Coordinates of N, CA, C and O in Angstrom, one line a residue:
M1 N 0.7 -1.6 0.0 CA 0.1 -0.4 0.1 C 1.0 1.4 0.4 O 0.5 1.8 -0.2
D2 N 2.3 1.3 0.8 CA 2.5 2.7 0.9 C 3.2 2.6 -0.6 O 3.7 3.7 -0.8
L3 N 3.7 1.9 -1.5 CA 4.5 1.7 -2.8 C 3.5 2.1 -3.8 O 3.5 3.0 -4.8
L4 N 2.0 2.4 -3.5 CA 1.2 2.9 -4.3 C 0.9 4.0 -4.0 O 0.7 5.3 -5.0
K5 N 1.0 4.6 -2.8 CA 1.3 5.8 -1.9 C 2.1 7.3 -2.8 O 2.1 7.8 -3.1
R6 N 3.6 6.0 -2.8 CA 4.4 7.1 -2.9 C 4.8 6.7 -4.6 O 4.8 8.1 -5.6
I7 N 3.9 6.5 -5.7 CA 3.7 6.2 -7.1 C 3.1 7.3 -7.2 O 3.5 8.1 -8.2
R8 N 1.5 7.4 -6.6 CA 1.0 8.4 -6.9 C 1.2 9.7 -6.1 O 1.4 10.7 -7.4
Q9 N 2.7 9.9 -5.2 CA 2.7 11.0 -5.1 C 3.6 11.5 -6.2 O 3.4 12.7 -6.7
K10 N 4.7 10.4 -6.4 CA 5.4 11.0 -7.9 C 4.8 12.0 -8.9 O 4.9 12.6 -9.6
I11 N 3.7 10.5 -9.4 CA 2.7 11.0 -10.0 C 2.1 12.8 -9.9 O 2.2 13.5 -11.3
D12 N 1.8 12.7 -9.2 CA 1.1 14.2 -8.5 C 2.0 15.6 -8.4 O 1.6 16.1 -9.3
E13 N 3.6 14.6 -8.3 CA 4.7 16.0 -7.8 C 5.2 16.2 -9.5 O 5.0 17.1 -10.3
F14 N 4.9 15.2 -10.9 CA 5.4 15.6 -11.8 C 4.4 15.8 -12.6 O 4.3 17.0 -12.8
C15 N 2.8 15.6 -12.6 CA 2.1 16.2 -13.4 C 1.8 18.4 -13.1 O 1.6 18.8 -13.7
F16 N 1.8 18.0 -11.7 CA 2.1 20.2 -11.3 C 3.1 20.6 -11.7 O 3.1 21.6 -12.0
N17 N 4.2 19.8 -11.7 CA 5.4 20.6 -12.6 C 5.6 20.5 -14.3 O 6.1 21.4 -14.3
H18 N 5.0 19.3 -14.6 CA 5.4 19.8 -16.3 C 3.6 19.6 -17.3 O 3.8 19.2 -18.2
M19 N 2.8 19.7 -16.5 CA 0.7 20.1 -17.4 C 1.3 21.9 -17.8 O 0.8 22.4 -17.3
R20 N 0.5 21.8 -18.7 CA -0.3 22.5 -19.7 C -1.8 22.6 -19.0 O -2.1 21.4 -18.7
M21 N -2.3 23.3 -19.3 CA -3.9 22.8 -19.0 C -4.9 22.5 -19.8 O -6.0 21.5 -19.5
D22 N -3.9 22.3 -21.3 CA -5.3 21.1 -22.3 C -4.6 19.5 -21.8 O -5.2 18.8 -21.5
G23 N -3.4 19.8 -20.7 CA -3.0 18.3 -20.3 C -3.9 17.9 -19.2 O -4.0 17.0 -18.8
A24 N -4.3 18.9 -18.4 CA -5.2 18.8 -17.3 C -6.5 18.4 -17.9 O -7.5 17.8 -16.8
Q25 N -7.0 19.0 -18.9 CA -8.5 18.6 -19.9 C -8.5 17.1 -19.5 O -9.3 16.8 -19.3
H26 N -7.4 16.6 -20.2 CA -7.1 14.9 -20.8 C -7.5 14.2 -18.6 O -7.8 13.1 -19.4
L27 N -6.2 14.6 -18.4 CA -6.2 13.7 -17.5 C -7.3 13.7 -16.6 O -7.7 12.4 -16.0
I28 N -8.3 15.0 -16.2 CA -9.5 14.6 -15.8 C -10.6 14.1 -16.6 O -11.0 13.2 -15.9
A29 N -10.5 14.2 -18.1 CA -11.1 13.0 -19.1 C -10.9 11.7 -18.8 O -11.6 10.9 -18.4
G30 N -10.0 11.5 -18.4 CA -9.4 9.9 -18.1 C -9.9 9.6 -16.9 O -10.6 8.6 -17.1
I31 N -9.5 10.1 -16.0 CA -10.1 10.1 -14.6 C -11.4 9.8 -14.8 O -12.1 9.1 -14.1
L32 N -12.2 10.7 -15.3 CA -13.6 10.6 -15.0 C -14.6 9.5 -15.8 O -15.3 8.9 -16.2
I33 N -13.7 9.4 -17.5 CA -14.4 8.4 -18.4 C -14.4 6.9 -18.0 O -15.3 6.1 -17.3
Y34 N -13.1 6.4 -17.2 CA -13.0 5.4 -16.4 C -13.9 4.7 -15.3 O -14.2 4.2 -14.8
D35 N -14.1 6.3 -14.6 CA -15.0 6.4 -12.9 C -16.1 6.0 -13.3 O -17.0 5.3 -12.9
V36 N -17.0 6.5 -14.4 CA -18.3 6.2 -14.7 C -18.3 4.8 -15.4 O -18.8 3.9 -15.2
L37 N -17.4 4.3 -16.0 CA -17.3 2.9 -17.3 C -17.0 1.4 -15.8 O -17.6 0.6 -16.2
K38 N -16.1 2.0 -15.0 CA -16.2 1.1 -13.4 C -17.4 0.7 -13.4 O -17.5 -0.3 -12.5
Y39 N -18.3 1.4 -12.9 CA -19.8 1.7 -11.9 C -20.6 0.4 -13.6 O -21.5 0.0 -13.0
L40 N -20.6 0.8 -14.6 CA -21.2 0.1 -15.6 C -21.0 -1.6 -16.0 O -21.4 -2.7 -16.6
I41 N -19.3 -1.4 -15.9 CA -18.8 -2.4 -16.5 C -17.7 -2.9 -15.7 O -17.3 -2.4 -15.2
P42 N -17.3 -4.8 -16.2 CA -15.7 -5.2 -15.1 C -14.5 -4.0 -15.6 O -14.8 -2.9 -16.4
V43 N -14.0 -3.9 -14.6 CA -12.7 -3.0 -14.5 C -12.0 -3.0 -15.9 O -11.9 -2.5 -16.2
W44 N -11.5 -4.2 -16.0 CA -10.6 -4.4 -17.4 C -10.9 -4.0 -18.1 O -10.3 -3.1 -19.4
S45 N -12.5 -3.7 -18.8 CA -13.2 -3.8 -19.7 C -13.3 -2.2 -20.1 O -13.1 -1.3 -20.9
A46 N -13.6 -1.3 -18.4 CA -13.6 -0.2 -18.9 C -12.5 0.6 -18.5 O -12.2 2.0 -19.3
I47 N -10.7 -0.4 -18.2 CA -9.7 0.7 -19.0 C -9.9 0.2 -20.1 O -9.1 1.3 -20.8
L48 N -10.0 -1.0 -20.6 CA -9.6 -1.0 -22.1 C -10.6 0.4 -23.2 O -9.8 1.0 -23.5
I49 N -11.6 0.3 -22.5 CA -12.9 1.2 -23.4 C -12.3 2.7 -22.7 O -12.7 3.0 -23.6
T50 N -11.9 3.0 -22.6 CA -11.3 3.9 -21.5 C -9.8 4.6 -23.0 O -10.3 6.0 -23.1
L51 N -8.9 3.9 -23.0 CA -8.1 3.7 -23.4 C -8.2 4.1 -24.7 O -7.6 4.7 -25.9
I52 N -9.7 2.9 -25.6 CA -9.7 3.1 -26.9 C -10.1 5.0 -27.0 O -10.4 5.3 -28.1
I53 N -11.5 5.3 -25.7 CA -11.7 6.4 -26.4 C -10.8 7.3 -26.7 O -10.7 8.5 -27.4
L54 N -9.4 7.9 -25.7 CA -8.6 8.6 -25.5 C -7.6 8.6 -27.0 O -7.4 9.7 -27.3
V55 N -7.6 7.4 -27.2 CA -7.0 7.6 -28.7 C -7.5 8.0 -29.7 O -7.7 8.7 -30.4
A56 N -8.9 7.0 -29.4 CA -10.1 7.5 -30.6 C -9.8 9.1 -31.1 O -10.0 9.9 -32.1
K57 N -10.6 9.9 -29.4 CA -10.2 11.1 -30.1 C -9.1 11.9 -30.2 O -9.4 12.9 -31.3
E58 N -8.2 11.4 -30.4 CA -7.1 12.2 -31.0 C -6.7 12.1 -31.9 O -6.3 12.5 -33.7
V59 N -7.2 10.5 -32.8 CA -6.7 10.2 -33.8 C -7.8 10.3 -34.7 O -7.9 10.8 -35.7
V60 N -9.0 10.5 -34.8 CA -10.6 10.3 -35.4 C -10.6 12.0 -35.6 O -10.8 12.7 -36.4
L61 N -11.6 12.2 -34.9 CA -11.8 13.9 -34.2 C -10.3 15.0 -34.7 O -10.4 16.1 -35.4
D62 N -9.2 14.9 -34.0 CA -8.1 15.6 -34.3 C -7.2 15.3 -35.1 O -7.0 16.7 -36.5
K63 N -7.0 14.5 -36.1 CA -6.0 14.3 -37.6 C -7.3 14.4 -38.5 O -6.6 14.9 -39.1
W64 N -8.2 13.1 -38.3 CA -8.9 13.1 -39.4 C -9.7 14.0 -39.4 O -10.0 14.6 -40.8
I65 N -10.5 14.5 -38.0 CA -11.6 15.6 -38.9 C -11.6 16.6 -38.9 O -12.4 17.7 -39.1
R66 N -10.2 16.9 -38.2 CA -9.2 18.6 -37.4 C -10.5 19.2 -37.0 O -10.3 20.7 -37.3
K67 N -11.1 18.2 -36.0 CA -11.9 19.6 -35.2 C -10.7 20.2 -33.5 O -10.9 20.6 -32.9
G68 N -10.0 19.7 -33.7 CA -8.6 20.0 -32.7 C -6.8 19.4 -34.1 O -7.4 19.7 -34.9
V69 N -6.0 19.8 -32.4 CA -4.8 19.6 -32.7 C -4.0 18.4 -32.7 O -4.3 17.9 -30.9
A70 N -4.3 17.6 -33.0 CA -3.4 16.5 -32.6 C -2.4 16.0 -32.1 O -1.7 16.5 -32.3
D71 N -2.1 15.1 -31.0 CA -0.9 15.7 -29.9 C -0.5 14.4 -29.1 O -1.9 14.3 -28.4
W72 N 0.5 13.7 -29.2 CA 0.6 12.4 -28.5 C 0.6 12.5 -26.8 O 0.3 11.7 -26.1
H73 N 1.1 14.2 -26.3 CA 0.6 14.0 -25.2 C -0.6 14.3 -25.0 O -0.7 13.9 -23.5
D74 N -1.4 15.0 -25.1 CA -2.7 14.0 -24.7 C -2.7 13.4 -24.6 O -3.8 13.2 -23.3
I75 N -2.9 11.7 -25.1 CA -3.1 10.5 -24.6 C -2.3 9.9 -24.0 O -3.0 9.2 -22.8
I76 N -1.2 10.9 -23.9 CA 0.0 11.0 -22.6 C -1.0 10.8 -21.2 O -1.0 10.4 -20.2
W77 N -1.3 12.4 -21.3 CA -1.5 12.4 -20.1 C -3.1 12.3 -19.8 O -3.4 12.1 -18.7
G78 N -4.2 11.8 -21.1 CA -5.2 10.7 -20.1 C -5.0 9.4 -19.5 O -5.6 9.2 -19.0
V79 N -4.0 8.4 -20.3 CA -3.9 7.8 -19.8 C -3.2 8.2 -18.1 O -3.2 6.9 -17.3
I80 N -2.2 9.0 -17.7 CA -1.7 8.9 -17.0 C -3.2 8.9 -16.1 O -3.3 9.2 -14.6
G81 N -4.0 10.2 -16.4 CA -5.8 10.3 -15.3 C -6.1 8.8 -14.9 O -6.9 8.4 -14.2
L82 N -6.0 7.7 -16.7 CA -6.5 6.8 -16.1 C -5.8 5.7 -14.8 O -6.5 5.1 -14.4
L83 N -4.9 6.1 -15.4 CA -4.2 5.5 -13.9 C -4.3 6.0 -12.6 O -4.2 4.9 -11.4
L84 N -4.4 7.2 -12.9 CA -5.2 7.6 -11.2 C -6.0 7.6 -10.6 O -6.4 7.1 -9.6
G85 N -7.3 7.0 -11.7 CA -8.4 6.7 -11.4 C -8.7 5.1 -11.3 O -9.0 4.9 -10.2
V86 N -7.6 4.4 -11.7 CA -7.5 2.8 -11.4 C -7.0 3.0 -9.9 O -7.0 2.1 -9.5
L87 N -5.6 3.6 -9.6 CA -5.5 4.0 -7.5 C -6.4 4.4 -7.1 O -6.4 4.1 -6.3

């Protein structure tokens, strides 16, 4: 349990020191999507579907449809949010 707490503290420290506003939005989205899905479907399915949603948003909306700017950092921040949600 102490290991998880140390990991969480390191992630929090990294996020606060290296995040811009767009990253914060993706971080929150990763947490919220997972938190909603985990009550509706099994945990591993919620994790997988959250990953699919995070990647699909960047690839489909931002890259193909050009509704935004595709950036792999956004996926990373979303995955960090997912990890924080799982912890």
